[in-house]
XYZ file of C-alpha atoms in Angstrom:
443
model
C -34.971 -1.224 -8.277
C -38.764 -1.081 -8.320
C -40.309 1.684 -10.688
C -43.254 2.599 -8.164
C -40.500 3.400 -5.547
C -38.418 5.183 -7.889
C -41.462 7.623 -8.818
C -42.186 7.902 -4.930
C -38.563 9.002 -4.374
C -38.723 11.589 -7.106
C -41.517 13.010 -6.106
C -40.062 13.009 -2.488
C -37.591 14.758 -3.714
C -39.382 17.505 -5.792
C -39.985 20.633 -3.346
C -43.276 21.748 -3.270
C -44.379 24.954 -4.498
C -43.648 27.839 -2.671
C -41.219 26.027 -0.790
C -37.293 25.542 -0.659
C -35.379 23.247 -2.963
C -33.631 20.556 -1.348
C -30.094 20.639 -1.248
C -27.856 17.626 -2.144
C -24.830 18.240 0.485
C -22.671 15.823 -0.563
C -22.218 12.592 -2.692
C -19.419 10.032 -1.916
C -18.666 6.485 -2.903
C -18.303 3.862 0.091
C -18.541 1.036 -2.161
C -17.248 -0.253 -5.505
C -20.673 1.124 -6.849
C -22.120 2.372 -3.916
C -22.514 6.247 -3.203
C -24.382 7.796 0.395
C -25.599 11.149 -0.980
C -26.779 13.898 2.055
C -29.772 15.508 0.870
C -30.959 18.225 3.936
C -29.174 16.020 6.331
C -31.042 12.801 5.404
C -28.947 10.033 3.955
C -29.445 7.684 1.264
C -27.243 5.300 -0.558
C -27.263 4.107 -4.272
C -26.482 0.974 -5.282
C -25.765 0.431 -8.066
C -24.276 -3.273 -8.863
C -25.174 -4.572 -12.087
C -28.294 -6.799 -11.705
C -29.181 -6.057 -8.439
C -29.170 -2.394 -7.872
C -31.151 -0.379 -5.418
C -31.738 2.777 -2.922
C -32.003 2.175 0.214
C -31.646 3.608 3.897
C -30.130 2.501 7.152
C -29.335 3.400 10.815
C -26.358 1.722 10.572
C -23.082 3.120 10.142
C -21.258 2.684 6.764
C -17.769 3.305 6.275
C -15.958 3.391 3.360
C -12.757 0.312 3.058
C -10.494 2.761 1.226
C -10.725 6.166 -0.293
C -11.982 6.699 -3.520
C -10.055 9.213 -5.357
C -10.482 8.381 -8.837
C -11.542 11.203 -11.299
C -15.290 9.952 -11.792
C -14.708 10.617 -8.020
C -13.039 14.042 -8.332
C -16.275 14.827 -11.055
C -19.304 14.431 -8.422
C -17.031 16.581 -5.416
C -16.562 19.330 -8.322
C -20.372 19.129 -9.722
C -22.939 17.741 -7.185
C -20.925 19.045 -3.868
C -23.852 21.661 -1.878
C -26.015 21.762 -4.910
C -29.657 22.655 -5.232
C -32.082 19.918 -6.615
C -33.856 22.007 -8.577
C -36.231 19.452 -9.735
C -36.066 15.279 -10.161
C -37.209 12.978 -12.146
C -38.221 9.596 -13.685
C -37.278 8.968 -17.538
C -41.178 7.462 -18.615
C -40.974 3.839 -17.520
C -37.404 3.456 -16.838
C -35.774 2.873 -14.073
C -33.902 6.014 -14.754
C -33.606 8.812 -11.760
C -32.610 12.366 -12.911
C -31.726 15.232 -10.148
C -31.949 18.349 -11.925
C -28.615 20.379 -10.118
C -27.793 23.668 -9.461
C -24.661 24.977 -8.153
C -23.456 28.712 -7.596
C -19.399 30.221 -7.328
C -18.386 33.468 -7.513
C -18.977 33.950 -11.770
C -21.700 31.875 -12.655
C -24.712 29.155 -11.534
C -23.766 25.898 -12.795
C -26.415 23.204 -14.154
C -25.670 19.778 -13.933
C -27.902 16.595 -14.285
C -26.702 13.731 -12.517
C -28.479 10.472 -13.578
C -28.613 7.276 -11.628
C -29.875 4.492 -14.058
C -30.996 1.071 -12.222
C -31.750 -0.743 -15.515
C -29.945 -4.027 -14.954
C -27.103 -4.064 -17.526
C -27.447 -0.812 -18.849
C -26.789 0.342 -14.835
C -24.559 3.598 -14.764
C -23.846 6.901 -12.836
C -23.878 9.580 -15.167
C -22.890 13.490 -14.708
C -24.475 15.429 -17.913
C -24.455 19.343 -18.518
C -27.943 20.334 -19.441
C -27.512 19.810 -23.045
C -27.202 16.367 -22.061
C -23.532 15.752 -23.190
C -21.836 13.358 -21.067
C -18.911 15.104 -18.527
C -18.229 11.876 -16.638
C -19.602 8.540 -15.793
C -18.894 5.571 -12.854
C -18.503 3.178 -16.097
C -17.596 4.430 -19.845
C -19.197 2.920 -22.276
C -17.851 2.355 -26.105
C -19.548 2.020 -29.498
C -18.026 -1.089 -29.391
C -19.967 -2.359 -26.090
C -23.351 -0.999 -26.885
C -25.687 1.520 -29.284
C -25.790 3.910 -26.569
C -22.141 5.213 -26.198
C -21.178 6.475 -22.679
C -18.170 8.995 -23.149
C -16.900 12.206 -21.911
C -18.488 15.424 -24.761
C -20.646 12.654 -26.296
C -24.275 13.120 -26.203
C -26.021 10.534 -24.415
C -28.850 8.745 -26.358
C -32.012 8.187 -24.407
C -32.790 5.027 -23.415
C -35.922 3.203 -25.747
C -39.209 3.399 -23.918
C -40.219 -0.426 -23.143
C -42.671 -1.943 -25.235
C -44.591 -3.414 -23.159
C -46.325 -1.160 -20.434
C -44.728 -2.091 -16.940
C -46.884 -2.918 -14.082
C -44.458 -2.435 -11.013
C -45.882 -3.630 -7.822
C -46.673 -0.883 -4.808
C -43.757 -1.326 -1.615
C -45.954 1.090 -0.103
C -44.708 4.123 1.930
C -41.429 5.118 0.471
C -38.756 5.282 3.331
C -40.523 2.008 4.654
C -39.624 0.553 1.573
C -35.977 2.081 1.000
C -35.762 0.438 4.519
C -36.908 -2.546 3.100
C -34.478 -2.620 0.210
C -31.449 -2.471 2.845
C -32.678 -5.296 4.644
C -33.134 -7.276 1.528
C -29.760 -6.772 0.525
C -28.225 -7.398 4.277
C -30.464 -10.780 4.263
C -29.442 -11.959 0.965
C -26.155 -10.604 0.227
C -24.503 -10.606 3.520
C -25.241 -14.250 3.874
C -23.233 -15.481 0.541
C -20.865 -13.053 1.266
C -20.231 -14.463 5.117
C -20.207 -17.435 4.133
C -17.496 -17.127 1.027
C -15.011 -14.869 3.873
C -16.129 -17.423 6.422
C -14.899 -20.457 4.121
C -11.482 -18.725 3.363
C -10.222 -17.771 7.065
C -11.407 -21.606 7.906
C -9.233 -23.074 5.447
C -6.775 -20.523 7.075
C -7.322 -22.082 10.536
C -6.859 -25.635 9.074
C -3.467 -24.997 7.151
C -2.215 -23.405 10.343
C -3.320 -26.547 12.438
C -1.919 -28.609 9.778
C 1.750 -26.514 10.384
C 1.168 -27.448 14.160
C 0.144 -30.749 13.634
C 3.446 -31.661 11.759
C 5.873 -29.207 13.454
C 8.839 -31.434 14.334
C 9.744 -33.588 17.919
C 12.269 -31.527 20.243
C 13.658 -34.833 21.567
C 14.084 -35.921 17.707
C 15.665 -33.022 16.395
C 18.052 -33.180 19.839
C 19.040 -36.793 18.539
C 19.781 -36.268 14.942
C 21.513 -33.238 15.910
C 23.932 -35.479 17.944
C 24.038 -37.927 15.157
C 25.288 -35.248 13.120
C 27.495 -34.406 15.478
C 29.123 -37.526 15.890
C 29.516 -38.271 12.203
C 31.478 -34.977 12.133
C 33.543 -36.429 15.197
C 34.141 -39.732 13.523
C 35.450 -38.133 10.066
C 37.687 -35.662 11.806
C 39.290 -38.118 14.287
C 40.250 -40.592 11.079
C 40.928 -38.083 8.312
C 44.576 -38.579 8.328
C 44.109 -42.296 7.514
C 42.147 -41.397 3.809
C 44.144 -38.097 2.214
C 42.708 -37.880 -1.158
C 39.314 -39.728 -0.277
C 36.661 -39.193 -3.108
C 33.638 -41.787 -2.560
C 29.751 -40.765 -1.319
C 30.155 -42.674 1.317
C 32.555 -44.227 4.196
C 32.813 -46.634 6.974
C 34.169 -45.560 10.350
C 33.801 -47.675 13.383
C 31.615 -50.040 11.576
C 29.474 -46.816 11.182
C 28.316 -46.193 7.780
C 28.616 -42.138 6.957
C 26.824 -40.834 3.778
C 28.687 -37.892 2.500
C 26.543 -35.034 1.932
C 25.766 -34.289 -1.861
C 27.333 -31.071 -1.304
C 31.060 -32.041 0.234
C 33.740 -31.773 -1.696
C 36.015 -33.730 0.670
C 36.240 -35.557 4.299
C 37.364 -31.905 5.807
C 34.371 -30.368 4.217
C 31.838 -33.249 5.140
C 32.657 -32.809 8.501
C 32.309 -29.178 8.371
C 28.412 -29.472 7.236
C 27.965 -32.209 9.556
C 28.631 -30.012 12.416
C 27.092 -27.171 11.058
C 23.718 -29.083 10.587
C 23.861 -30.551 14.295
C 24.232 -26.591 15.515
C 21.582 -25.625 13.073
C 19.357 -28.645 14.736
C 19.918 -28.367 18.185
C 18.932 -24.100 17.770
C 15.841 -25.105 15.848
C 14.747 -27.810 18.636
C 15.336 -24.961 21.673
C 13.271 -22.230 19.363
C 10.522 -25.073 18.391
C 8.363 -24.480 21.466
C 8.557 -20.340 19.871
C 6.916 -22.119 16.312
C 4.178 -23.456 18.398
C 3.339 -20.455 20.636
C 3.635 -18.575 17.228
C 0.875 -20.851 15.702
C -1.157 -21.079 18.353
C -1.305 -17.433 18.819
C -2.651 -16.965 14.827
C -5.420 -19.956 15.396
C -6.444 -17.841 18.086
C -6.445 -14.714 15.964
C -7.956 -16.099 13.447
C -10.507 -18.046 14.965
C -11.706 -14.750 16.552
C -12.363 -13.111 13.016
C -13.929 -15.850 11.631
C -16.864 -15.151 14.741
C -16.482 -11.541 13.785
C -17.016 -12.291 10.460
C -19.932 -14.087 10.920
C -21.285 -11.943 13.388
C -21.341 -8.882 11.106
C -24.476 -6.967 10.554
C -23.547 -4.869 7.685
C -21.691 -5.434 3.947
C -19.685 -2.478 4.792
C -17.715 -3.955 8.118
C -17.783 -7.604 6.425
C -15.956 -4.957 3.702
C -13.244 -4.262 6.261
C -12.960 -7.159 7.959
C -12.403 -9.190 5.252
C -8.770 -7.890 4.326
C -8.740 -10.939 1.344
C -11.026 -8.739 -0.720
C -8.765 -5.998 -1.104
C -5.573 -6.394 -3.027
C -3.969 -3.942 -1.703
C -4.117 -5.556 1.582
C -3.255 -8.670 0.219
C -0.331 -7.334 -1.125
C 1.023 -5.546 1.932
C 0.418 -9.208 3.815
C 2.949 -11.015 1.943
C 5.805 -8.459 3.038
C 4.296 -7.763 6.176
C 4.066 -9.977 9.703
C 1.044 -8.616 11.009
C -3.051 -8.617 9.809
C -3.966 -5.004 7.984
C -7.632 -3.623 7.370
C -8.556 -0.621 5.776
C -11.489 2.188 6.987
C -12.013 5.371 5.079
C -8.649 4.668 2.879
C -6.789 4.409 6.912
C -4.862 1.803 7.130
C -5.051 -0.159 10.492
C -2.360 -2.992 11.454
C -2.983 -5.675 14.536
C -0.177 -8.154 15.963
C -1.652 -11.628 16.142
C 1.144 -13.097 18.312
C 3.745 -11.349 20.775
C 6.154 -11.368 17.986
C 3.810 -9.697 15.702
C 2.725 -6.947 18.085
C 7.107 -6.178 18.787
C 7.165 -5.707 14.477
C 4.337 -3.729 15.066
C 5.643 -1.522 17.593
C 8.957 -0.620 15.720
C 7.415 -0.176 11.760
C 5.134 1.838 13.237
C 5.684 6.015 12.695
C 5.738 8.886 15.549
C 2.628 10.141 14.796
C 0.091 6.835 13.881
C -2.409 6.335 16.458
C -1.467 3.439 18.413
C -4.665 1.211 20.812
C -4.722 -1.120 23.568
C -7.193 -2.285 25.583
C -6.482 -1.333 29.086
C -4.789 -4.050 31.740
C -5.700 -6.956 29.410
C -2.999 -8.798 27.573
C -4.407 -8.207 23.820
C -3.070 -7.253 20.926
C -1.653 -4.040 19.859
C -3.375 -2.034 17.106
C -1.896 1.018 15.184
C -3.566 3.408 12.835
C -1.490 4.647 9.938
C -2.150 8.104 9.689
C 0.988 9.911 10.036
C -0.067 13.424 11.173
C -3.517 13.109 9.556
C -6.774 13.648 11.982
C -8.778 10.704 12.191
C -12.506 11.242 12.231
C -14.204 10.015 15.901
C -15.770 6.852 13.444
C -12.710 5.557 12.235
C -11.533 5.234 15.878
C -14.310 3.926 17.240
C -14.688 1.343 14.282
C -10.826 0.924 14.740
C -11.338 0.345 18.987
C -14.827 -2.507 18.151
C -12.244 -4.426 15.695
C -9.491 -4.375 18.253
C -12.233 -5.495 21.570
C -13.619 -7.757 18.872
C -10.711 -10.113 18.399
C -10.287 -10.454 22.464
C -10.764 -13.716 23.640
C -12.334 -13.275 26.576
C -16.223 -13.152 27.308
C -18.655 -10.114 26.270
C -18.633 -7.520 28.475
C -17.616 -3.593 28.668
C -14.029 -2.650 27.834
C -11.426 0.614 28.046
C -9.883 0.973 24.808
C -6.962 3.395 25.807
C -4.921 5.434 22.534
C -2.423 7.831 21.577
C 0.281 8.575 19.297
C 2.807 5.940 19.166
C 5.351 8.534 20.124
C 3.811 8.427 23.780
C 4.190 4.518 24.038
C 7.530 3.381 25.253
C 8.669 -0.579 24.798
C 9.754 -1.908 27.953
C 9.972 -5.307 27.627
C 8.859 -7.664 24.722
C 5.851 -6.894 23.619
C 5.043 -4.704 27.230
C 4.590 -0.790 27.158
C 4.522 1.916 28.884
C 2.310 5.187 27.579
C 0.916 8.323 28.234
C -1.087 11.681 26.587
C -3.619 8.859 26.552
C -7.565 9.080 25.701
C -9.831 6.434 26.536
C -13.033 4.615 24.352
C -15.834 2.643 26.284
C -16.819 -0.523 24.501
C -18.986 -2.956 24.795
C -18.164 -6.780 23.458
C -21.844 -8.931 22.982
């Protein structure tokens, strides 16, 4: 974070005499260590990442992956939430920002100071009461970990003055440069990032080419199946002849029959060779299934890898790349379809026929359930139970969905409702009404 930019944004910040205080409306985390703070309608967001933090500002649309509820969380709702920025500040030549708060209830006004510190490893979000004495912090710091201990009722030690006087460099007019910042990060960070999600759905593609590539012959598996069967035949028709038979192996009909390791006699060989032919001859009518199956999730996936690299913002990269989140990952290993997560919503899409039927039945009466109107596509579902879902999260849910069609760009319907108005007809096929309807656009 540049120190010239920091002053600028203090002093933008600071109301001018005679004039009304600013008022921060709200401050939320999207990110790990990202927060969007409201201040008289105008947003902002904080990074702050180790190493590479930053303020910045952007048209675009950011939506938190998941809900942040922790109590660091719970802290900024209770302290900063409609508060007066009385006055703001820089801490001498660090990169330290402090917003001077004021809040009001029913028995008292409440000062807090809530201090964002962009100072490389040192790089913290810290509530304080005006005594300085720390009520909560994004990261807690011990004795142990550094001189200046970070810990709820502990004082907090100022941070040394550097040494040597800094000469920051002038990003001229401030919102041009908080612009600036954004675009810095999107150029540079997006790009690694892209390219690490881009790298792990490929591999994705190529192990699921490499399961069609080497899914077995239908004629073959027919064969062996009757091979099977006829060793069954064989043993059954001379059993009589060898009563208390106890090799690996036998000779019928100048046809040599190796037992299978797990028979205990002739009678019981038989029975597994017959059971293996049935179990063949079912996999060889289901194998074309396997290959629609596979083909289906190349498809899907090969979509999202264009989404992916398509994306113009960390924040749906964020969503889109379900791998990030462990959550996510761990729902995938139980589950048969892809999952995402907006705003803490969890959204499910089928990626085969198959996928969109499991889809259909796990999901609940009152999860939003979206479609893209007389296309085949798949089927999308929003788990919100009887939650309301916020016009973003529906639209962001409706550009994912249009997003992984296969089809050309061009403008789409995007029809939803609750998945208690959507009746299964046949397969994967529905009927549904109560409906509302998005307009979007695929480029």
């Amino acid at each position: 974070m540049n120190l010239s930019t920091l002053k600028k944004f203090a002093t933008y910040l600071n109301p001018p005499l005679n004039t009304q205080t600013k008022k921060l409306r709200s401050i939320k985390r999207i990110g790990d260590n990202i927060f969007k703070l409201d201040i008289n309608g105008e947003i902002f967001y904080f990074d702050l990442s180790k190493s590479k933090s930053s303020i910045y500002i952007t048209q675009d649309v950011l939506i938190a992956p998941k809900l942040y509820n922790a109590p660091f969380d719970k802290s900024l709702q209770k302290l900063c939430y409609n508060a007066q920025i009385k006055s703001a500040k820089v801490d001498g030549d660090n990169r330290i920002l402090q917003l001077f708060l004021e809040t009001q209830n029913s028995y008292k006004t409440n000062t807090t100071i809530l201090q964002a510190e962009f100072t490389g490893c040192y790089t913290n979000l810290i509530l304080l009461n005006q005594n300085f004495i720390v009520l909560d912090a994004l990261r807690h710091i011990t004795k142990e970990q550094s001189f200046r201990e970070v810990r709820i009722t502990k004082p907090l030690l100022p941070l040394p003055q550097p040494k040597k006087k800094p000469n920051p460099s002038d990003e001229g007019e401030l919102l041009d440069a908080l612009k600036n910042n954004f675009l810095s990060i999107k150029e540079n960070e997006l790009k690694q990032k892209i390219q690490k999600s881009s790298t792990h759905i490929t591999q994705k593609i190529k192990q699921l080419k490499h399961f069609l590539d080497n899914l077995e012959n239908k004629q073959e598996l027919e064969k062996t199946a009757l091979i099977q069967a006829n060793f069954g035949q064989l043993i059954l028709q001379n059993l009589y002849l060898y009563p208390n038979f106890k090799g690996r192996e036998i000779t019928l009909q100048n046809t040599i029959i190796k037992l299978p390791p797990k028979a205990t006699s002739l009678s019981h060989a038989a029975q597994i060779f017959f059971e293996n032919s049935k179990k063949l001859n079912k996999k060889a009518q289901n194998i074309h299934l396997q290959e629609e199956n596979l083909q289906e999730k190349i498809a899907f996936y090969s979509q999202l890898l264009k989404m992916v690299q398509n994306v113009t913002n960390l924040n749906d990269l964020q969503i889109l790349d379900s791998n990030s989140q462990k959550e996510s990952q761990q729902k995938q290993n139980s589950k048969a379809f892809e999952s995402f997560f907006i705003e803490g919503f969890k959204v499910s899409i089928g990626k085969s026929e198959k996928e969109n039927i499991t889809l259909l039945k796990e999901a609940k009466a009152d999860d939003i359930w979206m479609h893209i109107r007389n296309i085949p596509s798949s089927h999308l579902i929003i788990h919100c139970g009887k939650n309301k879902i916020p016009d973003i999260i529906l639209q962001k849910a409706a550009k994912i969905l249009v997003g992984f069609l296969k089809s050309f760009s061009g403008n789409y319907e995007v029809d939803y409702t609750k998945r208690k108005f959507v009746k299964i007809t046949q397969g994967a096929n529905v009927i549904y009404g109560k409906e509302q309807t998005f307009q979007m656009t695929k480029e």
